[in-house]
PDB file of C-alpha atoms in Angstrom:
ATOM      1  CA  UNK D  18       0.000   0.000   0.000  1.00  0.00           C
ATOM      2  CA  UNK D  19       1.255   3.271  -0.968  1.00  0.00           C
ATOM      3  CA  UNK D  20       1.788   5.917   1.493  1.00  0.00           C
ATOM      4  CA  UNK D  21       0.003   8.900   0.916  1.00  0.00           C
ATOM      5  CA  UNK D  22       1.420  11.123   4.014  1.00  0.00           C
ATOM      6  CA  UNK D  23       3.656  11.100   6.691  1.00  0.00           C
ATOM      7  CA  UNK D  24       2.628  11.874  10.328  1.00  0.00           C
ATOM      8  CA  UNK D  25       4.848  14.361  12.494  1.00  0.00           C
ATOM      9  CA  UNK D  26       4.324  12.806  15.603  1.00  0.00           C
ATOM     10  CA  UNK D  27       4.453  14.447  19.453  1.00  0.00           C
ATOM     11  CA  UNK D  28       7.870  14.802  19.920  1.00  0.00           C
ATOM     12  CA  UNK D  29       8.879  16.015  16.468  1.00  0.00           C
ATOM     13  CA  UNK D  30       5.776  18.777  16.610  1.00  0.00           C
ATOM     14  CA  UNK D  31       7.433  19.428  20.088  1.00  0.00           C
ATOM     15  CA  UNK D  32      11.114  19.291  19.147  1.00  0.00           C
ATOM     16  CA  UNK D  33      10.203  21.446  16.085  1.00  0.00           C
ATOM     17  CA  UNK D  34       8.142  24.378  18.243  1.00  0.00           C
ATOM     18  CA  UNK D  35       4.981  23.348  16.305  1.00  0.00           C
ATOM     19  CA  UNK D  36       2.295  24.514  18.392  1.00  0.00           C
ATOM     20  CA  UNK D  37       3.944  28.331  18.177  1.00  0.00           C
ATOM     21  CA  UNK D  38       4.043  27.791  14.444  1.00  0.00           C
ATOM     22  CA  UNK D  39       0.352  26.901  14.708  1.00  0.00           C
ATOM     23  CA  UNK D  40      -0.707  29.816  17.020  1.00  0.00           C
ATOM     24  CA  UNK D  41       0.917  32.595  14.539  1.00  0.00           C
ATOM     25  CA  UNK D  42      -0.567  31.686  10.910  1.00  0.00           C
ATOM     26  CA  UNK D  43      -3.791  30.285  12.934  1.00  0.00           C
ATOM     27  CA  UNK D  44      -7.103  32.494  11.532  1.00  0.00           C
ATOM     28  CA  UNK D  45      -9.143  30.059  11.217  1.00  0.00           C
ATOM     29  CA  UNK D  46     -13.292  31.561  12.317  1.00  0.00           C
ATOM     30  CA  UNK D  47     -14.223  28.301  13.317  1.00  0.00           C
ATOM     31  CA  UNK D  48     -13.277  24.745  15.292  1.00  0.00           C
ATOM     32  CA  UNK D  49     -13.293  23.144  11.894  1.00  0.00           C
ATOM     33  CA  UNK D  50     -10.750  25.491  10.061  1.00  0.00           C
ATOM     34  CA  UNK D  51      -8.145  25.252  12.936  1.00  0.00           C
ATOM     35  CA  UNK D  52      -8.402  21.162  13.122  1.00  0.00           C
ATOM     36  CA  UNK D  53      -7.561  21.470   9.429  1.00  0.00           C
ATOM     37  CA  UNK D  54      -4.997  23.353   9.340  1.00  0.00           C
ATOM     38  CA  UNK D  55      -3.426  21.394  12.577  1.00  0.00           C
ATOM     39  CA  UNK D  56      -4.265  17.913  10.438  1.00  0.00           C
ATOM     40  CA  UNK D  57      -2.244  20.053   7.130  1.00  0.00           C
ATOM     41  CA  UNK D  58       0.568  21.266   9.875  1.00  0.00           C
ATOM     42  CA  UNK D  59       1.085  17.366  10.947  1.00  0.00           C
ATOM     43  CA  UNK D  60       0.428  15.202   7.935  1.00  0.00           C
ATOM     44  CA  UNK D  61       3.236  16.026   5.005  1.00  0.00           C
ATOM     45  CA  UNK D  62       1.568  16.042   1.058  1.00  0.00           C
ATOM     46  CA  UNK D  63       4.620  14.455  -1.023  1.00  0.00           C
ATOM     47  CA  UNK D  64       2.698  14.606  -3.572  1.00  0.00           C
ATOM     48  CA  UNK D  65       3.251  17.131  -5.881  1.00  0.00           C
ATOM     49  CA  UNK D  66       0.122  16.618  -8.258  1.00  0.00           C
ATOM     50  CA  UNK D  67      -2.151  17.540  -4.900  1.00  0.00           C
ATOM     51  CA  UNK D  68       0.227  20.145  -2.918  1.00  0.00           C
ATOM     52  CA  UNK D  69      -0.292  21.881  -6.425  1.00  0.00           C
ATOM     53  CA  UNK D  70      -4.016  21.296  -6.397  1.00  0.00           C
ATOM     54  CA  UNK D  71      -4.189  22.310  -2.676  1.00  0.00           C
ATOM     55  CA  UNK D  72      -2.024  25.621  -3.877  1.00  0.00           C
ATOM     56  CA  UNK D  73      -4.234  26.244  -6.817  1.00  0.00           C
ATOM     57  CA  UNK D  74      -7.846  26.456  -4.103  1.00  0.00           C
ATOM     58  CA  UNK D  75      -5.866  28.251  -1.868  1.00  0.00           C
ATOM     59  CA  UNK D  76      -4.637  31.153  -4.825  1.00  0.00           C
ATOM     60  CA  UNK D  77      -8.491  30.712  -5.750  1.00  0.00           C
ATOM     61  CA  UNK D  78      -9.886  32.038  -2.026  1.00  0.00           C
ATOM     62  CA  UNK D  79      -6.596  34.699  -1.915  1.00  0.00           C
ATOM     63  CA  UNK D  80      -8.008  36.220  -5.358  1.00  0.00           C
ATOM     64  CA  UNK D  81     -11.167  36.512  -4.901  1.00  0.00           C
ATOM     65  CA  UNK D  82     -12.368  38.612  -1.757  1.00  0.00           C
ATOM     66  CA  UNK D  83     -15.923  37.927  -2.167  1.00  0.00           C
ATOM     67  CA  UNK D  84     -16.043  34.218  -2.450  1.00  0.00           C
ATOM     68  CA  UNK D  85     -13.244  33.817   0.666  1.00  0.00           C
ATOM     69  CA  UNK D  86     -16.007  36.375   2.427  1.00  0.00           C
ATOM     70  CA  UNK D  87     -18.822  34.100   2.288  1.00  0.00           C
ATOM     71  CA  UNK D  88     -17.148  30.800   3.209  1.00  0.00           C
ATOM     72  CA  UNK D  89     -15.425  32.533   6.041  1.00  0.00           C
ATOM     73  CA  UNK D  90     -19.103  33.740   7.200  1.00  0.00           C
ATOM     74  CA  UNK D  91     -20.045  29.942   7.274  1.00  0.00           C
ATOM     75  CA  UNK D  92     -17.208  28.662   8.942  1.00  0.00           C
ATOM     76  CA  UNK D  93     -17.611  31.421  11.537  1.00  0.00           C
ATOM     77  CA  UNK D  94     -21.327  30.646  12.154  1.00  0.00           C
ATOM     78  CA  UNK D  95     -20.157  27.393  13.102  1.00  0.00           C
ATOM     79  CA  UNK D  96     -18.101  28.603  15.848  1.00  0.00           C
ATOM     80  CA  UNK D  97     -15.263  27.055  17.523  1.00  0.00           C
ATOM     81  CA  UNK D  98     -15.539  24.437  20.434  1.00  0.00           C
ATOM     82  CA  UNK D  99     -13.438  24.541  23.585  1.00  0.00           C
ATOM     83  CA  UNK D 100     -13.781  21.073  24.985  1.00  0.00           C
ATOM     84  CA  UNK D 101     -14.451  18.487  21.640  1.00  0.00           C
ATOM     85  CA  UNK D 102     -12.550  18.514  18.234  1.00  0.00           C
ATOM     86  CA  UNK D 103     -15.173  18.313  15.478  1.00  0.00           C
ATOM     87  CA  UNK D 104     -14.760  14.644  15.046  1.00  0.00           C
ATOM     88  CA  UNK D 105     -15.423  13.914  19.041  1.00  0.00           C
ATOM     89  CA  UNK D 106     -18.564  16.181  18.377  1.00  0.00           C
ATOM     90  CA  UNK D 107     -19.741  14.196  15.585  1.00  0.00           C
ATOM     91  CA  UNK D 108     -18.981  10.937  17.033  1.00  0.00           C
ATOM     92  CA  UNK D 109     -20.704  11.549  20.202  1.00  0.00           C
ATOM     93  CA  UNK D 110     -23.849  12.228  19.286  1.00  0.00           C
ATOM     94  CA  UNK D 111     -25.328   8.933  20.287  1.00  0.00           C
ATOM     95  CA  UNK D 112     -24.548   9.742  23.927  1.00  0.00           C
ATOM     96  CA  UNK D 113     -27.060  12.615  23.626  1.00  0.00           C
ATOM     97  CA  UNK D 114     -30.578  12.141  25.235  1.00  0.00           C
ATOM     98  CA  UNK D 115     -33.360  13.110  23.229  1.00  0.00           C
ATOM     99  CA  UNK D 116     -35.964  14.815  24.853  1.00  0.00           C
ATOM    100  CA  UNK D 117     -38.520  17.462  24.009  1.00  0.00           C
ATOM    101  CA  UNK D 118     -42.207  17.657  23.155  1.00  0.00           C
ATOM    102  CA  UNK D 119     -41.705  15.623  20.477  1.00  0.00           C
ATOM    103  CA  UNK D 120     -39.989  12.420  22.573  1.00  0.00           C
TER     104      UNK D 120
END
């Protein structure tokens, strides 16, 4: 199976002062935008054919103020959590009780 990425793990994201890395280019508006940049930060893109894709979207939302205004008002109605990551969130929601007029 071919290897797609490679994972920085703890004590390289540590040794390499990661997290400050992280904290200074982070602006993402919502929960979702900073777990993907964190999941871009760790996981290298060796391949060339998608880095350039992933440039190409990202020279697409940099050139065009209007389009990068409205996804940015999404993400930020979506807010950021302080105790779950998005996937926790998502994969919790069986532990919810219903309950309501309609239950």
């Amino acid at each position: 199976m071919k290897k797609e990425s490679w994972y920085i793990d703890d004590i390289t994201w540590n040794d390499l002062s990661m997290e400050q890395v992280y904290d200074r280019i982070n602006s993402a508006e919502s929960s979702v935008g900073e777990e993907y940049l964190k999941r871009i930060l760790r996981r290298t893109l060796p391949d060339q054919t998608k880095l350039q894709k992933r440039s190409e979207l990202a020279g697409y939302f940099s050139g065009d103020p209007g389009i990068r205004s409205r996804f940015s008002k999404v993400f930020r109605e979506l807010g950021k959590t302080k105790k779950l990551s998005l996937y926790d969130y998502i994969f919790r929601f069986h532990e919810v009780k219903q309950s309501g007029n309609g239950v």
